[in-house]
Amino acid sequence: MFRIGDMVAHPMHGAGVIDSIVTERIAGSEQDYYVFRMPVGGLVLKIPTASSGLVGLRNILDPGRAARLLSDMAALEVDRFTGSWNQRYRENMLKLKSGDLYEVARVIKSLLYRENERGLSTGERKILRTAKQILISEMVLSTGEDYGELEQQVHLAVTGGGKD
């Protein structure tokens, strides 16, 4: 169970803070909810406390693991998936939903590669933005660094510093 003030990560929205825990009556039964607020973007979600594990809510990375992830990104293997847009979309969404930041980094890396090679569809650009938001928002809360600075570091890490 999380407490007010805990920094947590949601697999599809990124990192935020538990602002409060509220009880609401819906259809005659009471249920407790975490009020999850994202400092980057200001999104506020209510997540049922009873199903937060099923949703994939978890503690954010500690700063050491965040730094290790950043340094590991250049060596990540990515699929040069050439199937249809729908197949690529499904594969990328599964990786994002996994909550695994290494998988999220793989999505970013493969989409940046594809963008450089062939360009991205509108849907793929949206997935790229979402993947960056998920990864960078967690790193911001973990390390305390600036979003823009971390975005540049992630870009350099996944592109090999422009050596591709």
Short mmCIF file of N, CA, C and O in Angstrom, two decimals, residues 11-68:
data_model
loop_
_atom_site.label_atom_id
_atom_site.label_comp_id
_atom_site.label_asym_id
_atom_site.label_seq_id
_atom_site.Cartn_x
_atom_site.Cartn_y
_atom_site.Cartn_z
N PRO A 11 2.24 2.54 -15.41
CA PRO A 11 2.84 2.08 -16.66
C PRO A 11 2.45 2.86 -17.91
O PRO A 11 3.25 2.96 -18.83
N MET A 12 1.26 3.43 -17.96
CA MET A 12 0.83 4.12 -19.18
C MET A 12 0.83 5.64 -19.07
O MET A 12 0.58 6.32 -20.05
N HIS A 13 1.13 6.16 -17.89
CA HIS A 13 1.09 7.62 -17.73
C HIS A 13 2.40 8.20 -17.23
O HIS A 13 2.61 9.40 -17.36
N GLY A 14 3.26 7.38 -16.66
CA GLY A 14 4.52 7.89 -16.14
C GLY A 14 4.49 8.04 -14.64
O GLY A 14 3.66 7.44 -13.95
N ALA A 15 5.39 8.87 -14.14
CA ALA A 15 5.59 8.99 -12.70
C ALA A 15 4.84 10.18 -12.12
O ALA A 15 4.64 11.19 -12.78
N GLY A 16 4.46 10.02 -10.87
CA GLY A 16 3.76 11.08 -10.17
C GLY A 16 3.80 10.84 -8.68
O GLY A 16 4.56 10.00 -8.18
N VAL A 17 2.96 11.57 -7.99
CA VAL A 17 2.94 11.55 -6.52
C VAL A 17 1.53 11.19 -6.05
O VAL A 17 0.55 11.65 -6.64
N ILE A 18 1.46 10.41 -4.99
CA ILE A 18 0.17 10.14 -4.36
C ILE A 18 -0.18 11.39 -3.55
O ILE A 18 0.45 11.68 -2.54
N ASP A 19 -1.15 12.16 -4.04
CA ASP A 19 -1.57 13.40 -3.38
C ASP A 19 -2.44 13.15 -2.16
O ASP A 19 -2.35 13.85 -1.16
N SER A 20 -3.32 12.16 -2.29
CA SER A 20 -4.23 11.85 -1.19
C SER A 20 -4.82 10.47 -1.44
O SER A 20 -4.64 9.88 -2.50
N ILE A 21 -5.50 9.99 -0.41
CA ILE A 21 -6.25 8.75 -0.52
C ILE A 21 -7.67 9.10 -0.12
O ILE A 21 -7.89 9.63 0.98
N VAL A 22 -8.61 8.86 -1.03
CA VAL A 22 -9.99 9.26 -0.78
C VAL A 22 -10.89 8.03 -0.82
O VAL A 22 -10.58 7.03 -1.46
N THR A 23 -12.00 8.13 -0.11
CA THR A 23 -13.03 7.10 -0.15
C THR A 23 -14.23 7.67 -0.87
O THR A 23 -14.69 8.77 -0.55
N GLU A 24 -14.71 6.93 -1.87
CA GLU A 24 -15.87 7.38 -2.63
C GLU A 24 -16.90 6.27 -2.67
O GLU A 24 -16.56 5.09 -2.71
N ARG A 25 -18.15 6.68 -2.66
CA ARG A 25 -19.26 5.73 -2.76
C ARG A 25 -19.73 5.73 -4.21
O ARG A 25 -20.16 6.74 -4.75
N ILE A 26 -19.64 4.55 -4.81
CA ILE A 26 -20.09 4.38 -6.19
C ILE A 26 -21.00 3.15 -6.23
O ILE A 26 -20.61 2.07 -5.77
N ALA A 27 -22.18 3.33 -6.77
CA ALA A 27 -23.18 2.27 -6.89
C ALA A 27 -23.43 1.59 -5.55
O ALA A 27 -23.56 0.37 -5.45
N GLY A 28 -23.46 2.37 -4.48
CA GLY A 28 -23.79 1.86 -3.16
C GLY A 28 -22.66 1.23 -2.38
O GLY A 28 -22.85 0.81 -1.24
N SER A 29 -21.47 1.14 -2.97
CA SER A 29 -20.35 0.58 -2.20
C SER A 29 -19.20 1.58 -2.15
O SER A 29 -18.98 2.35 -3.08
N GLU A 30 -18.50 1.55 -1.02
CA GLU A 30 -17.37 2.46 -0.83
C GLU A 30 -16.09 1.81 -1.32
O GLU A 30 -15.90 0.61 -1.16
N GLN A 31 -15.26 2.65 -1.90
CA GLN A 31 -13.97 2.17 -2.37
C GLN A 31 -12.93 3.27 -2.14
O GLN A 31 -13.22 4.45 -2.31
N ASP A 32 -11.72 2.86 -1.75
CA ASP A 32 -10.61 3.79 -1.56
C ASP A 32 -9.86 3.97 -2.87
O ASP A 32 -9.68 3.01 -3.63
N TYR A 33 -9.43 5.21 -3.11
CA TYR A 33 -8.68 5.55 -4.32
C TYR A 33 -7.43 6.34 -3.96
O TYR A 33 -7.45 7.18 -3.07
N TYR A 34 -6.36 6.04 -4.69
CA TYR A 34 -5.19 6.91 -4.65
C TYR A 34 -5.47 8.06 -5.61
O TYR A 34 -5.90 7.83 -6.74
N VAL A 35 -5.19 9.28 -5.18
CA VAL A 35 -5.24 10.42 -6.08
C VAL A 35 -3.80 10.64 -6.53
O VAL A 35 -2.94 11.04 -5.75
N PHE A 36 -3.56 10.32 -7.79
CA PHE A 36 -2.23 10.31 -8.40
C PHE A 36 -2.08 11.56 -9.25
O PHE A 36 -2.88 11.81 -10.14
N ARG A 37 -1.08 12.38 -8.93
CA ARG A 37 -0.85 13.62 -9.66
C ARG A 37 0.53 13.59 -10.29
O ARG A 37 1.52 13.27 -9.64
N MET A 38 0.55 13.94 -11.59
CA MET A 38 1.82 14.00 -12.29
C MET A 38 2.32 15.43 -12.31
O MET A 38 1.64 16.31 -12.84
N PRO A 39 3.49 15.68 -11.74
CA PRO A 39 4.04 17.04 -11.77
C PRO A 39 4.28 17.55 -13.19
O PRO A 39 4.08 18.71 -13.47
N VAL A 40 4.69 16.66 -14.10
CA VAL A 40 4.91 17.03 -15.49
C VAL A 40 3.58 16.82 -16.21
O VAL A 40 3.09 15.72 -16.32
N GLY A 41 2.97 17.90 -16.66
CA GLY A 41 1.72 17.79 -17.40
C GLY A 41 0.48 17.99 -16.55
O GLY A 41 -0.58 18.29 -17.07
N GLY A 42 0.57 17.79 -15.24
CA GLY A 42 -0.54 18.06 -14.35
C GLY A 42 -1.68 17.06 -14.37
O GLY A 42 -2.74 17.32 -13.80
N LEU A 43 -1.51 15.90 -14.99
CA LEU A 43 -2.56 14.89 -15.02
C LEU A 43 -2.90 14.42 -13.62
O LEU A 43 -2.00 14.22 -12.79
N VAL A 44 -4.19 14.26 -13.32
CA VAL A 44 -4.63 13.71 -12.04
C VAL A 44 -5.50 12.51 -12.34
O VAL A 44 -6.43 12.58 -13.14
N LEU A 45 -5.18 11.37 -11.69
CA LEU A 45 -5.95 10.15 -11.84
C LEU A 45 -6.39 9.66 -10.48
O LEU A 45 -5.71 9.88 -9.49
N LYS A 46 -7.52 8.96 -10.45
CA LYS A 46 -7.94 8.24 -9.25
C LYS A 46 -7.79 6.76 -9.58
O LYS A 46 -8.39 6.26 -10.53
N ILE A 47 -6.98 6.08 -8.77
CA ILE A 47 -6.69 4.68 -9.00
C ILE A 47 -7.19 3.89 -7.80
O ILE A 47 -6.78 4.18 -6.67
N PRO A 48 -8.08 2.91 -8.01
CA PRO A 48 -8.55 2.12 -6.87
C PRO A 48 -7.39 1.46 -6.13
O PRO A 48 -6.52 0.84 -6.75
N THR A 49 -7.34 1.64 -4.82
CA THR A 49 -6.23 1.07 -4.04
C THR A 49 -6.21 -0.45 -4.15
O THR A 49 -5.14 -1.05 -4.20
N ALA A 50 -7.39 -1.06 -4.22
CA ALA A 50 -7.46 -2.52 -4.26
C ALA A 50 -6.89 -3.11 -5.54
O ALA A 50 -6.41 -4.24 -5.54
N SER A 51 -6.92 -2.35 -6.63
CA SER A 51 -6.42 -2.90 -7.90
C SER A 51 -5.17 -2.18 -8.39
O SER A 51 -4.79 -2.33 -9.55
N SER A 52 -4.51 -1.45 -7.52
CA SER A 52 -3.32 -0.70 -7.96
C SER A 52 -2.21 -1.63 -8.44
O SER A 52 -1.49 -1.29 -9.38
N GLY A 53 -2.10 -2.81 -7.85
CA GLY A 53 -1.10 -3.77 -8.31
C GLY A 53 -1.42 -4.31 -9.69
O GLY A 53 -0.53 -4.48 -10.52
N LEU A 54 -2.70 -4.56 -9.95
CA LEU A 54 -3.11 -5.04 -11.27
C LEU A 54 -2.88 -3.98 -12.34
O LEU A 54 -2.55 -4.29 -13.48
N VAL A 55 -3.08 -2.72 -11.96
CA VAL A 55 -2.85 -1.60 -12.88
C VAL A 55 -1.37 -1.48 -13.20
O VAL A 55 -0.99 -1.06 -14.28
N GLY A 56 -0.51 -1.90 -12.26
CA GLY A 56 0.94 -1.82 -12.45
C GLY A 56 1.58 -0.67 -11.71
O GLY A 56 2.75 -0.34 -11.95
N LEU A 57 0.85 -0.04 -10.79
CA LEU A 57 1.41 1.06 -10.00
C LEU A 57 2.55 0.52 -9.15
O LEU A 57 2.43 -0.53 -8.52
N ARG A 58 3.69 1.20 -9.18
CA ARG A 58 4.88 0.75 -8.44
C ARG A 58 5.70 1.94 -7.99
O ARG A 58 5.50 3.06 -8.48
N ASN A 59 6.61 1.70 -7.07
CA ASN A 59 7.53 2.75 -6.64
C ASN A 59 8.45 3.11 -7.81
O ASN A 59 8.76 2.27 -8.64
N ILE A 60 8.86 4.38 -7.84
CA ILE A 60 9.78 4.80 -8.91
C ILE A 60 11.17 4.23 -8.66
O ILE A 60 11.48 3.78 -7.56
N LEU A 61 11.97 4.26 -9.70
CA LEU A 61 13.36 3.81 -9.60
C LEU A 61 14.13 4.69 -8.63
O LEU A 61 13.90 5.90 -8.57
N ASP A 62 15.08 4.08 -7.94
CA ASP A 62 15.98 4.91 -7.13
C ASP A 62 16.98 5.57 -8.08
O ASP A 62 17.16 5.11 -9.22
N PRO A 63 17.62 6.66 -7.66
CA PRO A 63 18.51 7.40 -8.57
C PRO A 63 19.62 6.56 -9.18
O PRO A 63 19.98 6.76 -10.34
N GLY A 64 20.14 5.59 -8.43
CA GLY A 64 21.21 4.74 -8.97
C GLY A 64 20.73 3.88 -10.12
O GLY A 64 21.41 3.74 -11.14
N ARG A 65 19.54 3.31 -9.99
CA ARG A 65 18.99 2.48 -11.07
C ARG A 65 18.60 3.34 -12.26
O ARG A 65 18.73 2.92 -13.41
N ALA A 66 18.16 4.57 -12.02
CA ALA A 66 17.83 5.48 -13.12
C ALA A 66 19.09 5.81 -13.92
O ALA A 66 19.07 5.81 -15.16
N ALA A 67 20.19 6.07 -13.23
CA ALA A 67 21.45 6.37 -13.90
C ALA A 67 21.95 5.15 -14.68
O ALA A 67 22.45 5.28 -15.81
N ARG A 68 21.79 3.96 -14.10
CA ARG A 68 22.21 2.73 -14.78
C ARG A 68 21.37 2.51 -16.05
O ARG A 68 21.89 2.15 -17.10
#
